[in-house]
């Protein structure tokens, strides 16, 4: 898998620290890394969290979001995307889900 990172996107000019990962061929997003306040993820705290949004199989979303470090996607379609707290979820799990997102969006 080749990850192509683009941070020059007019859609996110007001958030220059967000990083979009998209396919080179079809330009579809497969991951978005950003810092968001915990309350935007349904947490009681306003503390900033470093998250990555990935597209996953819709049948897995409910199961994942019941676990620690997984949230309904911030700023994305919650039926197809999930937000992952990078400080909590193991890197191997994150990488597996990024790879799944890459495959799901490579159409």
mmCIF file with all atom_site columns, C-alpha atoms in Angstrom:
data_model
loop_
_atom_site.group_PDB
_atom_site.id
_atom_site.type_symbol
_atom_site.label_atom_id
_atom_site.label_alt_id
_atom_site.label_comp_id
_atom_site.label_asym_id
_atom_site.label_entity_id
_atom_site.label_seq_id
_atom_site.pdbx_PDB_ins_code
_atom_site.Cartn_x
_atom_site.Cartn_y
_atom_site.Cartn_z
_atom_site.occupancy
_atom_site.B_iso_or_equiv
_atom_site.pdbx_formal_charge
_atom_site.auth_seq_id
_atom_site.auth_comp_id
_atom_site.auth_asym_id
_atom_site.auth_atom_id
_atom_site.pdbx_PDB_model_num
ATOM 1   C CA . UNK A 1 1   ? 0.000   0.000  0.000  1.00 0.00 ? 1   UNK A CA 1
ATOM 2   C CA . UNK A 1 2   ? 1.258   3.464  -0.894 1.00 0.00 ? 2   UNK A CA 1
ATOM 3   C CA . UNK A 1 3   ? 0.058   6.324  1.271  1.00 0.00 ? 3   UNK A CA 1
ATOM 4   C CA . UNK A 1 4   ? -0.148  9.642  -0.512 1.00 0.00 ? 4   UNK A CA 1
ATOM 5   C CA . UNK A 1 5   ? -0.501  12.573 1.871  1.00 0.00 ? 5   UNK A CA 1
ATOM 6   C CA . UNK A 1 6   ? -1.994  15.881 0.783  1.00 0.00 ? 6   UNK A CA 1
ATOM 7   C CA . UNK A 1 7   ? -2.337  18.890 3.035  1.00 0.00 ? 7   UNK A CA 1
ATOM 8   C CA . UNK A 1 8   ? -3.098  21.464 0.348  1.00 0.00 ? 8   UNK A CA 1
ATOM 9   C CA . UNK A 1 9   ? -6.857  21.306 0.134  1.00 0.00 ? 9   UNK A CA 1
ATOM 10  C CA . UNK A 1 10  ? -9.056  24.371 -0.208 1.00 0.00 ? 10  UNK A CA 1
ATOM 11  C CA . UNK A 1 11  ? -11.712 22.579 1.832  1.00 0.00 ? 11  UNK A CA 1
ATOM 12  C CA . UNK A 1 12  ? -9.472  22.623 4.903  1.00 0.00 ? 12  UNK A CA 1
ATOM 13  C CA . UNK A 1 13  ? -7.619  25.933 4.527  1.00 0.00 ? 13  UNK A CA 1
ATOM 14  C CA . UNK A 1 14  ? -8.966  27.066 7.887  1.00 0.00 ? 14  UNK A CA 1
ATOM 15  C CA . UNK A 1 15  ? -7.447  23.912 9.455  1.00 0.00 ? 15  UNK A CA 1
ATOM 16  C CA . UNK A 1 16  ? -3.878  23.768 8.115  1.00 0.00 ? 16  UNK A CA 1
ATOM 17  C CA . UNK A 1 17  ? -2.861  21.190 10.735 1.00 0.00 ? 17  UNK A CA 1
ATOM 18  C CA . UNK A 1 18  ? -5.342  18.600 9.469  1.00 0.00 ? 18  UNK A CA 1
ATOM 19  C CA . UNK A 1 19  ? -3.788  15.989 7.208  1.00 0.00 ? 19  UNK A CA 1
ATOM 20  C CA . UNK A 1 20  ? -5.778  14.297 4.466  1.00 0.00 ? 20  UNK A CA 1
ATOM 21  C CA . UNK A 1 21  ? -4.742  10.925 3.081  1.00 0.00 ? 21  UNK A CA 1
ATOM 22  C CA . UNK A 1 22  ? -6.198  10.195 -0.314 1.00 0.00 ? 22  UNK A CA 1
ATOM 23  C CA . UNK A 1 23  ? -5.679  7.922  -3.254 1.00 0.00 ? 23  UNK A CA 1
ATOM 24  C CA . UNK A 1 24  ? -3.481  9.280  -5.991 1.00 0.00 ? 24  UNK A CA 1
ATOM 25  C CA . UNK A 1 25  ? -5.627  7.785  -8.763 1.00 0.00 ? 25  UNK A CA 1
ATOM 26  C CA . UNK A 1 26  ? -9.212  8.557  -7.699 1.00 0.00 ? 26  UNK A CA 1
ATOM 27  C CA . UNK A 1 27  ? -8.461  11.312 -5.125 1.00 0.00 ? 27  UNK A CA 1
ATOM 28  C CA . UNK A 1 28  ? -10.880 9.749  -2.602 1.00 0.00 ? 28  UNK A CA 1
ATOM 29  C CA . UNK A 1 29  ? -10.057 10.268 1.052  1.00 0.00 ? 29  UNK A CA 1
ATOM 30  C CA . UNK A 1 30  ? -9.221  7.209  3.123  1.00 0.00 ? 30  UNK A CA 1
ATOM 31  C CA . UNK A 1 31  ? -7.975  8.906  6.302  1.00 0.00 ? 31  UNK A CA 1
ATOM 32  C CA . UNK A 1 32  ? -8.050  12.289 7.973  1.00 0.00 ? 32  UNK A CA 1
ATOM 33  C CA . UNK A 1 33  ? -5.805  13.146 10.943 1.00 0.00 ? 33  UNK A CA 1
ATOM 34  C CA . UNK A 1 34  ? -6.789  16.074 13.147 1.00 0.00 ? 34  UNK A CA 1
ATOM 35  C CA . UNK A 1 35  ? -6.980  17.427 16.672 1.00 0.00 ? 35  UNK A CA 1
ATOM 36  C CA . UNK A 1 36  ? -10.486 18.000 18.002 1.00 0.00 ? 36  UNK A CA 1
ATOM 37  C CA . UNK A 1 37  ? -11.989 18.870 21.362 1.00 0.00 ? 37  UNK A CA 1
ATOM 38  C CA . UNK A 1 38  ? -13.299 15.867 23.263 1.00 0.00 ? 38  UNK A CA 1
ATOM 39  C CA . UNK A 1 39  ? -16.799 17.317 23.450 1.00 0.00 ? 39  UNK A CA 1
ATOM 40  C CA . UNK A 1 40  ? -17.040 17.106 19.647 1.00 0.00 ? 40  UNK A CA 1
ATOM 41  C CA . UNK A 1 41  ? -16.611 13.345 20.064 1.00 0.00 ? 41  UNK A CA 1
ATOM 42  C CA . UNK A 1 42  ? -19.292 13.066 22.728 1.00 0.00 ? 42  UNK A CA 1
ATOM 43  C CA . UNK A 1 43  ? -16.789 13.197 25.619 1.00 0.00 ? 43  UNK A CA 1
ATOM 44  C CA . UNK A 1 44  ? -17.391 15.437 28.646 1.00 0.00 ? 44  UNK A CA 1
ATOM 45  C CA . UNK A 1 45  ? -13.990 17.140 28.348 1.00 0.00 ? 45  UNK A CA 1
ATOM 46  C CA . UNK A 1 46  ? -12.895 19.931 25.992 1.00 0.00 ? 46  UNK A CA 1
ATOM 47  C CA . UNK A 1 47  ? -9.364  18.466 26.042 1.00 0.00 ? 47  UNK A CA 1
ATOM 48  C CA . UNK A 1 48  ? -7.870  18.165 22.555 1.00 0.00 ? 48  UNK A CA 1
ATOM 49  C CA . UNK A 1 49  ? -7.580  14.656 21.155 1.00 0.00 ? 49  UNK A CA 1
ATOM 50  C CA . UNK A 1 50  ? -5.477  13.587 18.193 1.00 0.00 ? 50  UNK A CA 1
ATOM 51  C CA . UNK A 1 51  ? -7.716  11.406 16.045 1.00 0.00 ? 51  UNK A CA 1
ATOM 52  C CA . UNK A 1 52  ? -7.787  9.731  12.686 1.00 0.00 ? 52  UNK A CA 1
ATOM 53  C CA . UNK A 1 53  ? -11.017 9.232  10.757 1.00 0.00 ? 53  UNK A CA 1
ATOM 54  C CA . UNK A 1 54  ? -11.193 6.100  8.614  1.00 0.00 ? 54  UNK A CA 1
ATOM 55  C CA . UNK A 1 55  ? -13.865 4.487  6.490  1.00 0.00 ? 55  UNK A CA 1
ATOM 56  C CA . UNK A 1 56  ? -14.844 1.024  7.663  1.00 0.00 ? 56  UNK A CA 1
ATOM 57  C CA . UNK A 1 57  ? -17.428 -1.620 6.947  1.00 0.00 ? 57  UNK A CA 1
ATOM 58  C CA . UNK A 1 58  ? -20.730 -0.253 8.326  1.00 0.00 ? 58  UNK A CA 1
ATOM 59  C CA . UNK A 1 59  ? -21.381 -3.545 10.134 1.00 0.00 ? 59  UNK A CA 1
ATOM 60  C CA . UNK A 1 60  ? -18.295 -2.945 12.315 1.00 0.00 ? 60  UNK A CA 1
ATOM 61  C CA . UNK A 1 61  ? -19.074 0.623  13.410 1.00 0.00 ? 61  UNK A CA 1
ATOM 62  C CA . UNK A 1 62  ? -21.424 -0.202 16.276 1.00 0.00 ? 62  UNK A CA 1
ATOM 63  C CA . UNK A 1 63  ? -19.028 -2.801 17.664 1.00 0.00 ? 63  UNK A CA 1
ATOM 64  C CA . UNK A 1 64  ? -15.995 -0.505 17.444 1.00 0.00 ? 64  UNK A CA 1
ATOM 65  C CA . UNK A 1 65  ? -17.697 2.541  18.918 1.00 0.00 ? 65  UNK A CA 1
ATOM 66  C CA . UNK A 1 66  ? -18.581 0.526  22.018 1.00 0.00 ? 66  UNK A CA 1
ATOM 67  C CA . UNK A 1 67  ? -14.850 0.117  22.668 1.00 0.00 ? 67  UNK A CA 1
ATOM 68  C CA . UNK A 1 68  ? -12.432 2.538  24.284 1.00 0.00 ? 68  UNK A CA 1
ATOM 69  C CA . UNK A 1 69  ? -10.893 5.086  21.903 1.00 0.00 ? 69  UNK A CA 1
ATOM 70  C CA . UNK A 1 70  ? -13.456 4.724  19.112 1.00 0.00 ? 70  UNK A CA 1
ATOM 71  C CA . UNK A 1 71  ? -16.139 7.315  18.385 1.00 0.00 ? 71  UNK A CA 1
ATOM 72  C CA . UNK A 1 72  ? -18.783 8.022  15.764 1.00 0.00 ? 72  UNK A CA 1
ATOM 73  C CA . UNK A 1 73  ? -16.864 9.912  13.101 1.00 0.00 ? 73  UNK A CA 1
ATOM 74  C CA . UNK A 1 74  ? -16.304 13.591 13.665 1.00 0.00 ? 74  UNK A CA 1
ATOM 75  C CA . UNK A 1 75  ? -17.209 15.646 10.570 1.00 0.00 ? 75  UNK A CA 1
ATOM 76  C CA . UNK A 1 76  ? -17.852 12.577 8.392  1.00 0.00 ? 76  UNK A CA 1
ATOM 77  C CA . UNK A 1 77  ? -20.713 10.204 7.556  1.00 0.00 ? 77  UNK A CA 1
ATOM 78  C CA . UNK A 1 78  ? -21.199 8.287  10.815 1.00 0.00 ? 78  UNK A CA 1
ATOM 79  C CA . UNK A 1 79  ? -22.642 5.271  8.958  1.00 0.00 ? 79  UNK A CA 1
ATOM 80  C CA . UNK A 1 80  ? -19.349 4.652  7.136  1.00 0.00 ? 80  UNK A CA 1
ATOM 81  C CA . UNK A 1 81  ? -16.608 6.409  9.113  1.00 0.00 ? 81  UNK A CA 1
ATOM 82  C CA . UNK A 1 82  ? -15.207 6.154  12.630 1.00 0.00 ? 82  UNK A CA 1
ATOM 83  C CA . UNK A 1 83  ? -12.890 8.428  14.647 1.00 0.00 ? 83  UNK A CA 1
ATOM 84  C CA . UNK A 1 84  ? -10.000 6.740  16.437 1.00 0.00 ? 84  UNK A CA 1
ATOM 85  C CA . UNK A 1 85  ? -8.186  8.305  19.418 1.00 0.00 ? 85  UNK A CA 1
ATOM 86  C CA . UNK A 1 86  ? -4.511  7.865  18.534 1.00 0.00 ? 86  UNK A CA 1
ATOM 87  C CA . UNK A 1 87  ? -3.426  8.194  22.175 1.00 0.00 ? 87  UNK A CA 1
ATOM 88  C CA . UNK A 1 88  ? -5.564  5.234  23.235 1.00 0.00 ? 88  UNK A CA 1
ATOM 89  C CA . UNK A 1 89  ? -5.868  2.682  20.415 1.00 0.00 ? 89  UNK A CA 1
ATOM 90  C CA . UNK A 1 90  ? -2.875  0.453  19.657 1.00 0.00 ? 90  UNK A CA 1
ATOM 91  C CA . UNK A 1 91  ? -0.935  1.410  16.541 1.00 0.00 ? 91  UNK A CA 1
ATOM 92  C CA . UNK A 1 92  ? -1.326  -2.039 14.967 1.00 0.00 ? 92  UNK A CA 1
ATOM 93  C CA . UNK A 1 93  ? -5.117  -1.710 15.178 1.00 0.00 ? 93  UNK A CA 1
ATOM 94  C CA . UNK A 1 94  ? -4.972  1.811  13.741 1.00 0.00 ? 94  UNK A CA 1
ATOM 95  C CA . UNK A 1 95  ? -2.792  0.672  10.839 1.00 0.00 ? 95  UNK A CA 1
ATOM 96  C CA . UNK A 1 96  ? -5.113  -2.277 10.124 1.00 0.00 ? 96  UNK A CA 1
ATOM 97  C CA . UNK A 1 97  ? -8.121  0.051  10.011 1.00 0.00 ? 97  UNK A CA 1
ATOM 98  C CA . UNK A 1 98  ? -6.287  2.538  7.761  1.00 0.00 ? 98  UNK A CA 1
ATOM 99  C CA . UNK A 1 99  ? -5.481  -0.348 5.408  1.00 0.00 ? 99  UNK A CA 1
ATOM 100 C CA . UNK A 1 100 ? -9.160  -1.391 5.432  1.00 0.00 ? 100 UNK A CA 1
ATOM 101 C CA . UNK A 1 101 ? -10.187 2.198  4.700  1.00 0.00 ? 101 UNK A CA 1
ATOM 102 C CA . UNK A 1 102 ? -7.672  2.335  1.844  1.00 0.00 ? 102 UNK A CA 1
ATOM 103 C CA . UNK A 1 103 ? -9.232  -0.790 0.305  1.00 0.00 ? 103 UNK A CA 1
ATOM 104 C CA . UNK A 1 104 ? -12.827 0.370  0.770  1.00 0.00 ? 104 UNK A CA 1
ATOM 105 C CA . UNK A 1 105 ? -12.165 3.689  -0.947 1.00 0.00 ? 105 UNK A CA 1
ATOM 106 C CA . UNK A 1 106 ? -10.008 2.336  -3.775 1.00 0.00 ? 106 UNK A CA 1
ATOM 107 C CA . UNK A 1 107 ? -12.875 1.937  -6.252 1.00 0.00 ? 107 UNK A CA 1
#
